[in-house]
Short mmCIF file of C-alpha atoms in Angstrom, two decimals:
data_model
loop_
_atom_site.label_atom_id
_atom_site.label_comp_id
_atom_site.label_asym_id
_atom_site.label_seq_id
_atom_site.Cartn_x
_atom_site.Cartn_y
_atom_site.Cartn_z
CA UNK A 26 103.20 115.68 124.11
CA UNK A 27 103.53 116.67 120.47
CA UNK A 28 106.02 119.55 120.18
CA UNK A 29 104.32 122.88 119.59
CA UNK A 30 106.47 123.35 116.48
CA UNK A 31 104.97 120.20 114.93
CA UNK A 32 101.53 121.74 115.26
CA UNK A 33 102.55 125.26 114.39
CA UNK A 34 104.28 124.36 111.14
CA UNK A 35 101.70 122.09 109.55
CA UNK A 36 101.27 124.79 106.94
CA UNK A 37 103.21 127.79 105.77
CA UNK A 38 102.81 130.93 107.83
CA UNK A 39 102.48 132.83 104.58
CA UNK A 40 99.17 131.17 103.74
CA UNK A 41 96.26 133.58 103.64
CA UNK A 42 93.78 130.77 104.28
CA UNK A 43 93.16 129.33 107.71
CA UNK A 44 95.65 126.61 108.55
CA UNK A 45 97.29 125.11 111.59
CA UNK A 46 99.79 127.81 112.54
CA UNK A 47 99.63 127.98 116.28
CA UNK A 48 96.51 126.84 118.05
CA UNK A 49 92.95 126.68 116.88
CA UNK A 50 91.11 126.61 120.18
CA UNK A 51 87.33 126.74 119.79
CA UNK A 52 84.65 127.46 122.37
CA UNK A 53 82.80 124.11 122.25
CA UNK A 54 83.38 120.48 121.11
CA UNK A 55 80.80 120.92 118.35
CA UNK A 56 82.93 123.62 116.71
CA UNK A 57 85.95 121.31 116.44
CA UNK A 58 84.46 119.43 113.49
CA UNK A 59 83.69 122.58 111.48
CA UNK A 60 87.03 124.23 112.17
CA UNK A 61 88.96 121.03 111.40
CA UNK A 62 87.54 120.84 107.88
CA UNK A 63 89.34 124.01 106.76
CA UNK A 64 92.48 123.06 108.68
CA UNK A 65 92.73 119.65 107.00
CA UNK A 66 91.96 121.03 103.53
CA UNK A 67 94.50 123.85 103.70
CA UNK A 68 97.14 121.74 105.39
CA UNK A 69 96.98 118.97 102.76
CA UNK A 70 97.20 121.56 99.98
CA UNK A 71 100.31 123.01 101.57
CA UNK A 72 101.90 119.59 102.07
CA UNK A 73 101.32 118.64 98.43
CA UNK A 74 102.45 122.01 97.05
CA UNK A 75 105.59 122.49 99.14
CA UNK A 76 106.74 119.09 100.47
CA UNK A 77 110.41 120.05 100.44
CA UNK A 78 109.83 123.01 102.79
CA UNK A 79 108.19 120.95 105.54
CA UNK A 80 110.11 119.78 108.62
CA UNK A 81 110.66 116.01 108.91
CA UNK A 82 108.00 115.70 111.60
CA UNK A 83 105.36 116.83 109.10
CA UNK A 84 106.26 114.66 106.12
CA UNK A 85 103.03 112.69 106.09
CA UNK A 86 102.98 109.52 104.01
CA UNK A 87 100.38 109.00 101.30
CA UNK A 88 99.41 112.69 101.17
CA UNK A 89 97.89 112.44 97.67
CA UNK A 90 95.66 109.54 98.71
CA UNK A 91 94.72 111.42 101.87
CA UNK A 92 93.59 114.40 99.85
CA UNK A 93 91.33 112.16 97.73
CA UNK A 94 89.90 110.44 100.80
CA UNK A 95 89.18 113.70 102.60
CA UNK A 96 87.77 115.31 99.47
CA UNK A 97 85.16 112.55 99.30
CA UNK A 98 84.24 113.34 102.91
CA UNK A 99 84.26 117.14 102.43
CA UNK A 100 87.41 117.22 104.59
CA UNK A 101 85.49 116.12 107.65
CA UNK A 102 87.20 114.29 110.51
CA UNK A 103 87.41 110.53 109.93
CA UNK A 104 88.55 109.28 113.34
CA UNK A 105 86.94 111.63 115.86
CA UNK A 106 83.86 113.77 116.38
CA UNK A 107 83.25 116.73 118.63
CA UNK A 108 86.35 116.17 120.73
CA UNK A 109 86.12 112.37 121.14
CA UNK A 110 87.84 109.55 119.28
CA UNK A 111 85.48 107.10 117.56
CA UNK A 112 85.46 103.33 118.08
CA UNK A 113 87.15 103.02 114.67
CA UNK A 114 90.04 105.14 116.00
CA UNK A 115 90.33 102.87 119.03
CA UNK A 116 90.45 99.86 116.69
CA UNK A 117 93.11 101.55 114.58
CA UNK A 118 95.26 102.30 117.63
CA UNK A 119 94.86 98.67 118.73
CA UNK A 120 95.92 97.44 115.29
CA UNK A 121 99.00 99.65 115.36
CA UNK A 122 99.93 98.41 118.83
CA UNK A 123 99.56 94.77 117.76
CA UNK A 124 101.02 95.07 114.26
CA UNK A 125 104.01 92.87 115.13
CA UNK A 126 101.66 89.91 114.83
CA UNK A 127 101.41 90.78 111.14
CA UNK A 128 105.17 91.15 110.72
CA UNK A 129 104.91 94.95 110.80
CA UNK A 130 106.63 97.71 112.77
CA UNK A 131 104.51 100.17 114.77
CA UNK A 132 107.04 102.92 114.12
CA UNK A 133 105.94 102.91 110.45
CA UNK A 134 102.49 104.06 111.53
CA UNK A 135 103.26 107.06 113.77
CA UNK A 136 102.78 104.95 116.94
CA UNK A 137 104.58 107.36 119.27
CA UNK A 138 103.13 110.51 117.74
CA UNK A 139 99.59 109.18 117.91
CA UNK A 140 100.11 107.94 121.45
CA UNK A 141 101.30 111.37 122.55
CA UNK A 142 98.48 113.15 120.73
CA UNK A 143 95.89 110.85 122.24
CA UNK A 144 97.27 111.44 125.73
CA UNK A 145 97.20 115.19 125.13
CA UNK A 146 93.66 115.24 123.73
CA UNK A 147 92.04 112.71 126.04
CA UNK A 148 93.88 112.78 129.35
CA UNK A 149 94.69 116.48 129.47
CA UNK A 150 91.28 118.08 129.93
CA UNK A 151 92.51 121.67 129.80
CA UNK A 152 90.67 123.82 127.29
CA UNK A 153 93.82 124.60 125.32
CA UNK A 154 94.28 120.92 124.47
CA UNK A 155 90.79 119.44 124.56
CA UNK A 156 89.31 122.15 122.31
CA UNK A 157 92.31 122.65 120.03
CA UNK A 158 90.91 121.87 116.57
CA UNK A 159 94.45 121.97 115.12
CA UNK A 160 95.52 119.02 117.24
CA UNK A 161 92.40 117.06 116.34
CA UNK A 162 93.02 117.76 112.66
CA UNK A 163 96.66 116.71 112.98
CA UNK A 164 95.74 113.49 114.80
CA UNK A 165 93.14 112.72 112.14
CA UNK A 166 95.53 113.12 109.24
CA UNK A 167 98.18 111.00 110.95
CA UNK A 168 95.57 108.32 111.65
CA UNK A 169 94.40 108.28 108.04
CA UNK A 170 97.97 108.15 106.78
CA UNK A 171 98.71 105.28 109.17
CA UNK A 172 95.59 103.44 108.03
CA UNK A 173 96.50 103.73 104.35
CA UNK A 174 100.06 102.54 105.05
CA UNK A 175 98.81 99.62 107.15
CA UNK A 176 96.45 98.50 104.40
CA UNK A 177 99.26 98.75 101.83
CA UNK A 178 101.70 96.79 103.96
CA UNK A 179 99.24 94.08 104.96
CA UNK A 180 98.09 93.61 101.35
CA UNK A 181 101.26 93.95 99.24
CA UNK A 182 104.14 94.20 101.72
CA UNK A 183 107.16 96.48 101.61
CA UNK A 184 109.55 94.76 99.22
CA UNK A 185 108.25 96.33 96.01
CA UNK A 186 109.37 99.88 95.14
CA UNK A 187 106.75 102.62 95.25
CA UNK A 188 106.99 103.01 91.47
CA UNK A 189 105.61 99.48 91.10
CA UNK A 190 102.90 100.04 93.69
CA UNK A 191 101.71 103.15 91.86
CA UNK A 192 101.08 100.98 88.79
CA UNK A 193 98.95 98.57 90.84
CA UNK A 194 95.47 99.68 89.87
CA UNK A 195 93.98 98.14 93.01
CA UNK A 196 95.78 100.65 95.23
CA UNK A 197 93.81 103.77 94.33
CA UNK A 198 91.85 106.08 96.58
CA UNK A 199 88.54 104.30 95.88
CA UNK A 200 90.06 101.11 97.23
CA UNK A 201 91.17 102.80 100.45
CA UNK A 202 87.84 104.56 100.77
CA UNK A 203 86.15 101.16 100.60
CA UNK A 204 88.57 99.81 103.20
CA UNK A 205 87.60 102.60 105.58
CA UNK A 206 84.00 101.43 105.35
CA UNK A 207 84.95 97.79 105.82
CA UNK A 208 87.17 98.62 108.80
CA UNK A 209 84.24 100.27 110.53
CA UNK A 210 82.07 97.18 110.17
CA UNK A 211 84.45 94.31 110.95
CA UNK A 212 86.77 93.07 113.67
CA UNK A 213 90.48 93.78 113.27
CA UNK A 214 91.25 90.12 112.60
CA UNK A 215 88.57 89.71 109.94
CA UNK A 216 89.56 92.96 108.26
CA UNK A 217 93.25 92.03 108.08
CA UNK A 218 92.61 88.47 106.93
CA UNK A 219 90.68 89.72 103.90
CA UNK A 220 93.76 91.71 102.84
CA UNK A 221 96.32 88.97 103.50
CA UNK A 222 97.28 86.04 101.27
CA UNK A 223 95.08 82.96 101.71
CA UNK A 224 98.21 80.80 101.34
CA UNK A 225 98.31 78.05 104.00
CA UNK A 226 102.07 78.40 104.49
CA UNK A 227 101.67 82.14 105.07
CA UNK A 228 99.07 81.40 107.73
CA UNK A 229 101.32 78.75 109.32
CA UNK A 230 104.16 81.26 109.54
CA UNK A 231 101.84 83.82 111.15
CA UNK A 232 100.74 81.20 113.67
CA UNK A 233 104.38 80.48 114.53
CA UNK A 234 105.04 84.21 114.86
CA UNK A 235 102.15 84.46 117.32
CA UNK A 236 103.85 81.81 119.48
CA UNK A 237 107.28 83.41 119.12
CA UNK A 238 106.45 87.00 120.05
CA UNK A 239 105.40 86.62 123.72
CA UNK A 240 108.79 85.03 124.52
CA UNK A 241 110.90 87.27 122.28
CA UNK A 242 113.29 89.83 123.74
CA UNK A 243 113.53 92.86 121.50
CA UNK A 244 116.77 94.35 122.74
CA UNK A 245 118.53 96.79 120.45
CA UNK A 246 121.73 94.78 120.19
CA UNK A 247 124.56 96.10 118.04
CA UNK A 248 124.24 94.75 114.50
CA UNK A 249 127.62 93.65 113.16
CA UNK A 250 128.04 94.85 109.58
CA UNK A 251 131.51 95.73 108.38
CA UNK A 252 134.47 94.46 106.35
CA UNK A 253 136.87 96.66 108.30
CA UNK A 254 138.82 94.20 110.50
CA UNK A 255 139.57 96.77 113.21
CA UNK A 256 135.98 97.96 113.40
CA UNK A 257 134.78 94.36 113.27
CA UNK A 258 136.69 93.57 116.45
CA UNK A 259 135.19 96.56 118.22
CA UNK A 260 131.67 95.68 117.12
CA UNK A 261 132.02 92.03 118.13
CA UNK A 262 133.28 93.00 121.57
CA UNK A 263 130.53 95.60 121.98
CA UNK A 264 127.85 93.10 120.93
CA UNK A 265 129.10 90.45 123.37
CA UNK A 266 129.29 92.99 126.20
CA UNK A 267 125.58 93.67 125.66
CA UNK A 268 124.79 90.15 126.90
CA UNK A 269 123.72 91.00 130.46
CA UNK A 270 124.38 87.52 131.84
CA UNK A 271 128.05 87.60 130.78
CA UNK A 272 128.83 90.76 132.78
CA UNK A 273 131.57 91.86 130.40
CA UNK A 274 132.76 95.41 130.99
CA UNK A 275 132.35 97.82 128.08
CA UNK A 276 135.58 98.65 126.25
CA UNK A 277 135.73 100.84 123.15
CA UNK A 278 139.21 99.64 122.19
CA UNK A 279 139.68 96.04 123.41
CA UNK A 280 143.09 94.47 122.84
CA UNK A 281 143.44 90.95 121.43
CA UNK A 282 143.47 89.34 124.86
CA UNK A 283 140.32 91.11 126.05
CA UNK A 284 138.53 90.27 122.80
CA UNK A 285 139.51 86.59 122.88
CA UNK A 286 138.46 86.33 126.54
CA UNK A 287 135.07 87.89 125.80
CA UNK A 288 134.49 85.60 122.81
CA UNK A 289 135.39 82.49 124.84
CA UNK A 290 133.08 83.55 127.63
CA UNK A 291 130.25 83.94 125.11
CA UNK A 292 131.07 80.62 123.42
CA UNK A 293 131.11 78.86 126.79
CA UNK A 294 127.71 80.30 127.71
CA UNK A 295 126.26 79.19 124.35
CA UNK A 296 127.95 75.76 124.57
CA UNK A 297 129.84 76.09 121.32
CA UNK A 298 133.52 75.52 120.52
CA UNK A 299 135.65 77.85 122.66
CA UNK A 300 138.36 79.11 120.34
CA UNK A 301 138.14 82.86 121.06
CA UNK A 302 138.15 83.65 117.32
CA UNK A 303 135.94 85.82 115.15
CA UNK A 304 134.40 83.67 112.42
CA UNK A 305 131.50 84.16 109.99
CA UNK A 306 129.54 81.62 112.04
CA UNK A 307 130.13 83.64 115.22
CA UNK A 308 129.05 86.90 113.58
CA UNK A 309 125.94 85.21 112.18
CA UNK A 310 125.08 83.88 115.64
CA UNK A 311 125.61 87.26 117.29
CA UNK A 312 123.38 88.92 114.70
CA UNK A 313 120.68 86.29 115.13
CA UNK A 314 118.85 88.06 117.95
CA UNK A 315 115.09 87.83 118.45
CA UNK A 316 114.79 91.19 116.73
CA UNK A 317 116.67 89.91 113.68
CA UNK A 318 114.60 86.72 113.66
CA UNK A 319 111.47 88.87 113.59
CA UNK A 320 112.83 90.88 110.65
CA UNK A 321 113.44 87.66 108.72
CA UNK A 322 109.86 86.58 109.41
CA UNK A 323 108.66 90.01 108.24
CA UNK A 324 110.65 89.62 105.00
CA UNK A 325 109.21 86.16 104.36
CA UNK A 326 105.63 87.26 105.06
CA UNK A 327 106.10 90.04 102.52
CA UNK A 328 107.44 87.55 99.96
CA UNK A 329 104.23 85.55 100.26
CA UNK A 330 102.33 88.73 99.39
CA UNK A 331 104.27 88.97 96.13
CA UNK A 332 103.29 85.49 94.97
CA UNK A 333 100.83 85.18 92.09
CA UNK A 334 97.71 83.07 92.75
CA UNK A 335 98.84 79.44 93.07
CA UNK A 336 97.13 76.77 90.96
CA UNK A 337 95.67 73.53 92.30
CA UNK A 338 98.73 71.56 91.18
CA UNK A 339 102.24 72.98 91.27
CA UNK A 340 105.86 72.28 92.15
CA UNK A 341 107.37 74.40 94.93
CA UNK A 342 111.15 74.59 95.33
CA UNK A 343 112.29 76.56 98.38
CA UNK A 344 116.05 76.97 98.09
CA UNK A 345 117.04 77.66 101.74
CA UNK A 346 115.20 74.53 102.94
CA UNK A 347 116.84 72.32 100.28
CA UNK A 348 113.48 70.71 99.58
CA UNK A 349 110.98 70.41 96.75
CA UNK A 350 107.26 69.93 97.36
CA UNK A 351 104.63 68.76 94.89
CA UNK A 352 101.26 70.27 95.78
CA UNK A 353 98.03 68.75 94.55
CA UNK A 354 94.62 70.02 95.75
CA UNK A 355 95.92 71.46 99.05
CA UNK A 356 97.97 68.35 99.81
CA UNK A 357 101.71 67.74 99.53
CA UNK A 358 101.87 64.49 97.53
CA UNK A 359 105.65 64.41 97.14
CA UNK A 360 108.51 65.89 99.16
CA UNK A 361 112.06 65.51 97.98
CA UNK A 362 115.51 66.69 98.96
CA UNK A 363 117.19 68.95 96.44
CA UNK A 364 120.65 70.28 95.75
CA UNK A 365 120.74 73.91 94.61
CA UNK A 366 123.37 76.35 93.42
CA UNK A 367 126.39 77.37 95.44
CA UNK A 368 126.49 80.99 96.68
CA UNK A 369 128.80 81.86 93.78
CA UNK A 370 126.51 80.11 91.25
CA UNK A 371 123.08 80.79 92.71
CA UNK A 372 119.95 79.06 91.54
CA UNK A 373 117.67 81.82 90.19
CA UNK A 374 114.20 82.44 91.53
CA UNK A 375 111.62 82.02 88.79
CA UNK A 376 108.11 81.02 87.78
CA UNK A 377 107.70 78.58 84.91
CA UNK A 378 106.19 75.16 84.10
CA UNK A 379 107.76 71.77 83.34
CA UNK A 380 107.04 71.11 79.66
CA UNK A 381 109.15 68.05 78.82
CA UNK A 382 111.55 65.43 80.12
CA UNK A 383 114.60 63.77 78.58
CA UNK A 384 115.96 60.37 79.56
CA UNK A 385 119.73 59.91 79.50
CA UNK A 386 120.29 63.54 78.47
CA UNK A 387 123.45 65.13 77.21
CA UNK A 388 124.78 68.05 79.18
CA UNK A 389 125.72 71.13 77.19
CA UNK A 390 127.84 72.99 79.69
CA UNK A 391 126.73 76.61 80.22
CA UNK A 392 128.98 79.46 79.11
CA UNK A 393 129.43 80.62 82.72
CA UNK A 394 130.97 77.27 83.71
CA UNK A 395 133.13 77.22 80.58
CA UNK A 396 134.59 80.62 81.52
CA UNK A 397 135.15 79.80 85.19
CA UNK A 398 136.23 76.15 85.02
CA UNK A 399 136.59 74.57 81.58
CA UNK A 400 138.79 77.18 79.88
CA UNK A 401 141.22 77.52 82.84
CA UNK A 402 141.40 73.70 82.94
CA UNK A 403 142.18 73.46 79.22
CA UNK A 404 144.81 76.16 79.54
CA UNK A 405 146.53 74.12 82.24
CA UNK A 406 146.18 70.82 80.38
CA UNK A 407 144.59 70.18 76.98
CA UNK A 408 143.54 66.73 78.19
CA UNK A 409 141.31 68.26 80.91
CA UNK A 410 138.01 67.76 79.03
CA UNK A 411 138.83 64.21 77.97
CA UNK A 412 139.50 63.17 81.56
CA UNK A 413 136.16 64.70 82.53
CA UNK A 414 134.35 62.84 79.76
CA UNK A 415 133.48 66.04 77.87
CA UNK A 416 133.49 66.56 74.10
CA UNK A 417 134.36 69.80 72.33
CA UNK A 418 132.04 70.56 69.40
CA UNK A 419 132.36 73.32 66.79
CA UNK A 420 129.56 75.38 65.22
CA UNK A 421 129.03 72.71 62.51
CA UNK A 422 128.51 69.98 65.08
CA UNK A 423 131.89 68.38 64.52
CA UNK A 424 133.92 67.10 67.44
CA UNK A 425 137.23 68.91 67.88
CA UNK A 426 140.36 67.48 69.47
CA UNK A 427 141.32 69.62 72.48
CA UNK A 428 144.99 69.17 71.52
CA UNK A 429 144.40 70.94 68.18
CA UNK A 430 143.45 74.26 69.76
CA UNK A 431 145.69 76.96 71.22
CA UNK A 432 143.66 77.58 74.39
CA UNK A 433 145.98 80.35 75.58
CA UNK A 434 144.58 82.72 72.94
CA UNK A 435 141.14 82.78 74.59
CA UNK A 436 140.49 85.06 77.55
CA UNK A 437 136.76 85.11 78.32
CA UNK A 438 135.22 82.25 76.38
CA UNK A 439 135.63 79.84 73.50
CA UNK A 440 133.88 79.44 70.11
CA UNK A 441 132.94 75.85 70.90
CA UNK A 442 130.32 73.92 72.81
CA UNK A 443 131.41 71.58 75.57
CA UNK A 444 129.16 68.54 75.87
CA UNK A 445 128.99 65.60 78.23
CA UNK A 446 127.36 62.59 76.60
CA UNK A 447 124.43 60.79 78.19
CA UNK A 448 125.15 57.96 80.59
CA UNK A 449 125.23 56.99 84.25
CA UNK A 450 128.26 59.23 84.78
CA UNK A 451 126.56 62.29 83.31
CA UNK A 452 126.22 65.21 85.72
CA UNK A 453 122.49 65.41 84.89
CA UNK A 454 121.94 61.79 85.90
CA UNK A 455 119.45 59.77 83.89
CA UNK A 456 116.54 62.22 83.67
CA UNK A 457 116.20 65.94 83.06
CA UNK A 458 113.10 68.14 83.48
CA UNK A 459 112.94 71.16 81.17
CA UNK A 460 111.03 74.40 81.67
CA UNK A 461 111.23 77.77 79.93
CA UNK A 462 113.61 80.22 81.61
CA UNK A 463 116.28 82.78 80.78
CA UNK A 464 118.97 81.21 82.96
CA UNK A 465 119.67 77.89 81.24
CA UNK A 466 118.77 75.93 84.37
CA UNK A 467 116.61 72.85 84.87
CA UNK A 468 115.67 70.15 87.36
CA UNK A 469 117.47 66.85 87.01
CA UNK A 470 118.82 63.66 88.54
CA UNK A 471 122.52 63.54 89.44
CA UNK A 472 125.45 61.17 89.29
CA UNK A 473 126.44 62.33 92.81
CA UNK A 474 123.46 61.03 94.76
CA UNK A 475 125.50 60.70 97.96
CA UNK A 476 125.39 64.50 98.30
CA UNK A 477 121.71 64.32 99.29
CA UNK A 478 122.88 63.04 102.68
CA UNK A 479 124.47 66.40 103.47
CA UNK A 480 122.46 68.88 105.54
CA UNK A 481 123.70 71.91 103.62
CA UNK A 482 123.08 71.26 99.94
CA UNK A 483 124.01 74.48 98.12
CA UNK A 484 126.48 72.59 95.93
CA UNK A 485 125.49 72.84 92.25
CA UNK A 486 126.35 75.20 89.40
CA UNK A 487 122.82 76.61 89.49
CA UNK A 488 120.51 73.78 88.38
CA UNK A 489 118.34 71.93 90.89
CA UNK A 490 119.14 68.27 91.48
CA UNK A 491 116.14 66.25 92.65
CA UNK A 492 116.51 63.14 94.80
CA UNK A 493 113.04 61.75 93.98
CA UNK A 494 113.24 62.48 90.26
CA UNK A 495 111.64 59.13 89.39
CA UNK A 496 108.53 59.77 91.52
CA UNK A 497 108.18 63.22 89.97
CA UNK A 498 108.42 61.80 86.45
CA UNK A 499 105.76 59.17 87.20
CA UNK A 500 103.45 61.86 88.59
CA UNK A 501 103.76 63.90 85.39
CA UNK A 502 102.98 60.89 83.20
CA UNK A 503 99.97 59.84 85.27
CA UNK A 504 98.72 63.42 85.27
CA UNK A 505 98.88 63.40 81.46
CA UNK A 506 97.06 60.07 81.26
CA UNK A 507 94.18 61.37 83.35
CA UNK A 508 93.84 64.43 81.11
CA UNK A 509 93.91 62.59 77.75
CA UNK A 510 94.67 58.89 77.51
CA UNK A 511 95.43 59.20 73.77
CA UNK A 512 98.35 61.63 74.12
CA UNK A 513 100.36 60.50 77.09
CA UNK A 514 103.58 58.52 77.34
CA UNK A 515 102.94 55.22 79.15
CA UNK A 516 104.81 54.63 82.38
CA UNK A 517 106.07 51.36 80.96
CA UNK A 518 107.76 53.23 78.12
CA UNK A 519 109.66 55.43 80.55
CA UNK A 520 110.78 52.39 82.53
CA UNK A 521 111.88 50.65 79.34
CA UNK A 522 113.93 53.62 78.07
CA UNK A 523 115.62 53.97 81.44
CA UNK A 524 116.44 50.27 81.52
CA UNK A 525 117.85 50.43 77.99
CA UNK A 526 119.69 53.69 78.76
CA UNK A 527 118.09 55.38 75.76
CA UNK A 528 117.88 59.10 75.17
CA UNK A 529 114.20 59.94 74.65
CA UNK A 530 112.28 63.22 74.56
CA UNK A 531 109.00 63.04 76.51
CA UNK A 532 106.50 65.82 76.07
CA UNK A 533 104.50 66.84 79.14
CA UNK A 534 101.05 67.55 77.71
CA UNK A 535 99.81 69.06 80.97
CA UNK A 536 102.73 71.36 81.96
CA UNK A 537 103.26 71.46 85.70
CA UNK A 538 103.61 75.00 87.14
CA UNK A 539 106.95 75.50 88.87
CA UNK A 540 107.88 78.08 91.50
CA UNK A 541 111.49 78.39 92.63
CA UNK A 542 111.64 80.74 95.61
CA UNK A 543 113.82 81.85 98.53
CA UNK A 544 111.91 81.85 101.84
CA UNK A 545 114.05 81.42 104.96
CA UNK A 546 111.26 81.42 107.58
CA UNK A 547 108.47 78.91 107.97
CA UNK A 548 105.99 77.71 110.55
CA UNK A 549 105.77 74.02 111.42
CA UNK A 550 103.25 72.81 113.98
CA UNK A 551 103.07 76.27 115.50
CA UNK A 552 106.86 76.61 115.84
CA UNK A 553 109.10 79.05 114.02
CA UNK A 554 111.85 77.58 111.84
CA UNK A 555 114.58 79.75 110.35
CA UNK A 556 116.80 78.39 107.59
CA UNK A 557 120.28 79.50 106.66
CA UNK A 558 120.39 82.63 104.52
CA UNK A 559 122.58 80.78 102.01
CA UNK A 560 122.65 83.56 99.40
CA UNK A 561 122.46 86.41 101.99
CA UNK A 562 119.31 87.67 100.29
CA UNK A 563 117.59 88.35 103.60
CA UNK A 564 120.68 90.20 104.76
CA UNK A 565 120.55 92.48 101.70
CA UNK A 566 116.83 93.14 102.11
CA UNK A 567 117.32 93.79 105.81
CA UNK A 568 120.00 96.39 105.10
CA UNK A 569 118.08 97.97 102.21
CA UNK A 570 114.52 98.09 103.54
CA UNK A 571 114.67 97.49 107.29
CA UNK A 572 117.96 99.22 108.10
CA UNK A 573 116.43 101.55 110.68
CA UNK A 574 114.53 98.87 112.57
#
């Protein structure tokens, strides 16, 4: 049952207009509709005028949009009539109950409150409940608020701040008013699909989620989040003791022996190395419950909603998978392993387009690497750059001997460029793909091709190394030739320059759109795949946006 206080305090007791103060019991179902109009109007005015004075239970989301929607309907009930819920209300309640299949959380849409109100208004046939216009008005406003929030979350997700959403001109009251009409005329699935991204990978992930959910166990396991070593031990022990099959007795202050024994018992059950130690890998595994897997899927689904419309041809780099995909007319025509930035030198997420290529490129080392690696190396030994095959160049383009400079005088950077000449030993390999960006990163070949055999390939300084760079280059040239045979670089020319080890600039006349993204969840053949959160981005989003889940 909804607490009486929640109904009583919908509006201020000082209001001189009729509002939901205690009960608003009418004599017949027909009167509910008329009485509810004033209750909804006055209540929304009070909520908008004095939001800070309302108890938490009455802080209704989207109140301004609700007022616009109800104004258009003369504050009439939207989800019930004369003491009965409409079929649209039943559909809404069903959508809320099944919202996990969309990567959503029913608690965001007043699931418990609406369930209790429905039970009170439908199952309890006493006059005080069945004919209480205040309760019907309250249930209606909660339903409308839930509907608006559902539409928002299905369409644009939850990762953008409200300030950005407000600027989205599509999310105005007219839009939600239209959605109310559409919702009344379509099935839940059809309605939701029209709001969701049409992206095939989004749909594949949803399909995998549909297979995952029936088998998932949504226990509220302890989430381990702390840098305090003493608290970490307590949390790890508590989390392991929550594994019913292990039958480990709860202990708020386990000693080292009890903790090690519990960890070994868990490791034995999971068939992993039994060392009895707390490690990052152990903590990650303990936190990787079905509930946490679902949250990662929810984050990824929301990321798809933030994507701009994708063109027919584009390059997709998904960092956690360590793969690049070349999409052409709904087909993946090239798939290549990549090497991306280390956690301390992350590859940035960006949207751009490949505009040119360079064979046998020079590498001008970024300032960040000079500060972290080159300068400390020179301060230890002036011959550091020579051994690495790097040249030091001044502002006039003249090469400077590293032995002629007092490197100890520099603290944060140096007034020189550090360049590695083109060649087979160059860190960029024999081909570099350029695209506009603010991070001084690019796609390129590598002189360390053996690293593609590793499973975890977050190993670079931030650029993306591409195993199948040659196939990608040929695709770009052929794409140009199909667009305009008079302006493209022949494939034979590329092959010749590579064979002769020449540095050549090759313009890409038909720039290829490039998307570098960070999606840790994907669906493959109906199965859910979760990739390592290499930069802990999902962890940060989980703690910032889904902390209470």
